[in-house]
Amino acid sequence: MPRCLLALVCALTLPLLRALEPTDQFDLADLENEPKMTPGHFADLFENFVFQYFDYVQPPDVFLRTRTGDCDDYAVLADHILRLRNYTTRLIRVDLAGARISHAVCYVTETKVYLDYNNRAYFKNLVHKGPRIREIAASVADSFGKNWTSATEYTYSYEEGRTHAVMTVVKTDSPDEDPDAKPASRR
């Protein structure tokens, strides 16, 4: 094989063999086709992204191109990408008391961790928690030094551009009455 042809083949295939790095510029197709995608690898890729609040979920390619976004952008994208890798994921939005804000995370059932945009730059960027919405909400609220009032599991579709509530847990309700307290509703 001539050297020029060998060099061309190597140049075209070597990038396909290595995992994406946080310093790489990547788009949605790159993430969807990343062969080494795990929750930890996904989280690592976003360590250099910058927080900027948007009152809507950005299209994924805008979020990825600008490397700027918020917890909704990150959680929804994690849900989308990890589901493609056959992970069971849950989007959880936690309403925080006195803060007039909410925070979204993506919970991964198989690994019992949630991905949190606020922890993307830390060595330990996955937060280990049980599957109950109440447990996740308490952990998220603690990370803000706040109390929580309610937390909702929801789905989001990029095609529809809207959320759909699955179930809500209210902190002041009895934990035994939480919609995810019954074994049939656990994921």
Coordinates of C-alpha atoms in Angstrom, one line a residue:
M1 CA 0.0 0.0 0.0
P2 CA 1.5 3.4 -1.0
R3 CA 2.5 5.6 2.0
C4 CA 0.1 8.4 0.9
L5 CA -2.9 6.0 0.9
L6 CA -1.8 4.5 4.3
A7 CA -1.5 8.0 5.8
L8 CA -5.0 8.9 4.5
V9 CA -6.5 5.8 5.9
C10 CA -4.9 6.4 9.3
A11 CA -5.9 10.1 9.3
L12 CA -9.5 9.1 8.6
T13 CA -9.8 6.1 11.0
L14 CA -7.6 7.1 14.0
P15 CA -10.0 9.8 15.3
L16 CA -12.8 7.2 15.2
L17 CA -10.8 4.9 17.5
R18 CA -10.1 7.4 20.3
A19 CA -12.7 8.7 22.8
L20 CA -13.8 12.3 22.7
E21 CA -12.0 14.6 25.1
P22 CA -13.3 17.7 27.0
T23 CA -11.1 19.9 24.9
D24 CA -12.5 18.5 21.6
Q25 CA -15.2 20.5 19.7
F26 CA -18.0 18.0 19.3
D27 CA -21.6 18.0 18.0
L28 CA -24.7 15.9 18.7
A29 CA -23.7 13.3 16.1
D30 CA -20.3 12.9 17.7
L31 CA -21.9 12.2 21.1
E32 CA -24.5 9.9 19.6
N33 CA -21.7 7.9 17.9
E34 CA -19.2 8.0 20.8
P35 CA -18.3 4.3 21.3
K36 CA -17.0 4.7 24.8
M37 CA -20.0 6.6 26.2
T38 CA -20.8 6.1 29.9
P39 CA -22.3 8.4 32.5
G40 CA -18.8 9.3 33.7
H41 CA -17.4 9.9 30.3
F42 CA -20.4 12.1 29.4
A43 CA -19.9 14.2 32.5
D44 CA -16.2 14.6 31.9
L45 CA -16.8 16.0 28.4
F46 CA -18.6 19.1 29.8
E47 CA -16.0 20.3 32.4
N48 CA -15.0 23.3 30.2
F49 CA -18.6 24.4 29.5
V50 CA -19.8 27.7 30.9
F51 CA -23.0 28.3 32.9
Q52 CA -25.5 30.7 31.4
Y53 CA -29.2 30.5 32.3
F54 CA -31.8 30.2 29.5
D55 CA -35.5 30.0 30.2
Y56 CA -35.8 27.2 27.6
V57 CA -33.9 24.1 26.6
Q58 CA -31.5 25.0 23.9
P59 CA -31.3 22.9 20.8
P60 CA -28.4 20.4 21.4
D61 CA -26.2 21.6 18.6
V62 CA -26.4 25.2 19.9
F63 CA -25.5 24.1 23.4
L64 CA -22.6 22.1 22.1
R65 CA -21.3 24.7 19.6
T66 CA -21.4 27.6 22.1
R67 CA -20.3 25.4 25.1
T68 CA -22.7 27.5 27.1
G69 CA -25.9 26.5 28.9
D70 CA -27.6 25.5 32.1
C71 CA -28.8 22.5 34.0
D72 CA -31.7 21.8 31.7
D73 CA -29.5 21.8 28.6
Y74 CA -27.1 19.4 30.3
A75 CA -29.6 17.0 31.9
V76 CA -31.8 16.7 28.8
L77 CA -28.8 16.0 26.6
A78 CA -27.4 13.4 29.1
D79 CA -30.9 11.7 29.0
H80 CA -30.9 11.7 25.2
I81 CA -27.3 10.4 24.8
L82 CA -27.3 7.8 27.6
R83 CA -30.7 6.3 26.5
L84 CA -29.1 5.7 23.1
R85 CA -26.5 3.6 25.0
N86 CA -29.3 1.6 26.7
Y87 CA -29.0 3.3 30.1
T88 CA -32.3 3.8 32.0
T89 CA -32.4 7.5 32.8
R90 CA -34.7 9.9 34.6
L91 CA -34.9 13.6 34.4
I92 CA -35.6 15.2 37.8
R93 CA -36.4 18.9 38.4
V94 CA -36.0 20.0 42.1
D95 CA -37.8 23.2 43.2
L96 CA -35.8 25.0 45.9
A97 CA -37.4 26.9 48.7
G98 CA -36.8 30.7 48.9
A99 CA -34.6 30.6 45.8
R100 CA -37.2 31.1 43.1
I101 CA -35.2 28.6 41.1
S102 CA -35.3 24.9 40.2
H103 CA -32.5 22.6 39.3
A104 CA -32.5 19.7 36.8
V105 CA -30.4 16.5 36.9
C106 CA -30.3 13.3 35.0
Y107 CA -30.5 10.1 37.2
V108 CA -29.0 6.9 35.8
T109 CA -30.7 3.8 37.3
E110 CA -28.0 1.2 36.5
T111 CA -25.2 3.2 38.2
K112 CA -27.4 4.9 40.9
V113 CA -25.8 8.3 40.1
Y114 CA -27.1 11.5 38.9
L115 CA -25.3 13.9 36.5
D116 CA -25.4 17.5 37.7
Y117 CA -24.2 20.4 35.6
N118 CA -22.9 22.1 38.7
N119 CA -20.5 19.2 39.3
R120 CA -19.2 18.8 35.8
A121 CA -15.7 20.2 36.5
Y122 CA -15.0 18.2 39.7
F123 CA -13.1 15.0 39.8
K124 CA -16.2 13.3 41.4
N125 CA -18.7 14.5 38.9
L126 CA -21.3 11.8 39.5
V127 CA -23.4 12.0 42.7
H128 CA -24.4 8.6 44.1
K129 CA -28.0 8.4 45.3
G130 CA -30.8 5.9 45.6
P131 CA -33.6 5.8 43.1
R132 CA -36.3 7.7 45.1
I133 CA -37.1 11.2 43.9
R134 CA -37.1 12.3 47.6
E135 CA -33.5 11.2 48.0
I136 CA -32.3 12.9 44.8
A137 CA -34.1 16.1 45.7
A138 CA -32.6 16.2 49.2
S139 CA -29.1 15.7 47.8
V140 CA -29.6 18.4 45.1
A141 CA -31.0 20.9 47.7
D142 CA -28.1 20.2 50.0
S143 CA -25.6 21.0 47.2
F144 CA -27.2 24.5 47.1
G145 CA -27.4 24.9 50.8
K146 CA -31.2 25.2 50.4
N147 CA -34.3 23.3 51.3
W148 CA -36.6 21.8 48.6
T149 CA -40.3 22.0 48.2
S150 CA -41.1 19.6 45.4
A151 CA -39.4 17.5 42.8
T152 CA -40.8 16.3 39.5
E153 CA -39.7 13.5 37.2
Y154 CA -40.3 14.5 33.7
T155 CA -39.5 13.7 30.1
Y156 CA -38.4 16.0 27.3
S157 CA -38.5 15.6 23.6
Y158 CA -36.2 17.7 21.4
E159 CA -38.7 17.2 18.6
E160 CA -41.7 18.6 20.6
G161 CA -39.6 21.1 22.5
R162 CA -41.6 20.6 25.7
T163 CA -41.6 18.7 29.0
H164 CA -44.1 16.1 30.2
A165 CA -44.5 15.5 33.9
V166 CA -44.3 11.9 35.0
M167 CA -44.7 12.2 38.8
T168 CA -44.2 14.8 41.5
V169 CA -43.1 14.4 45.1
V170 CA -43.9 17.1 47.6
K171 CA -41.5 17.3 50.6
T172 CA -44.2 17.9 53.2
D173 CA -46.2 14.8 52.1
S174 CA -45.5 11.5 53.8
P175 CA -42.6 9.6 52.1
D176 CA -44.8 6.5 52.1
E177 CA -47.3 8.3 49.8
D178 CA -44.7 9.3 47.3
P179 CA -45.6 8.1 43.8
D180 CA -42.3 6.3 43.5
A181 CA -42.6 4.6 46.9
K182 CA -44.5 1.7 45.5
P183 CA -42.2 -1.1 44.0
A184 CA -44.2 -1.1 40.7
S185 CA -43.5 2.5 40.0
R186 CA -39.7 2.3 40.7
R187 CA -37.5 2.2 37.6

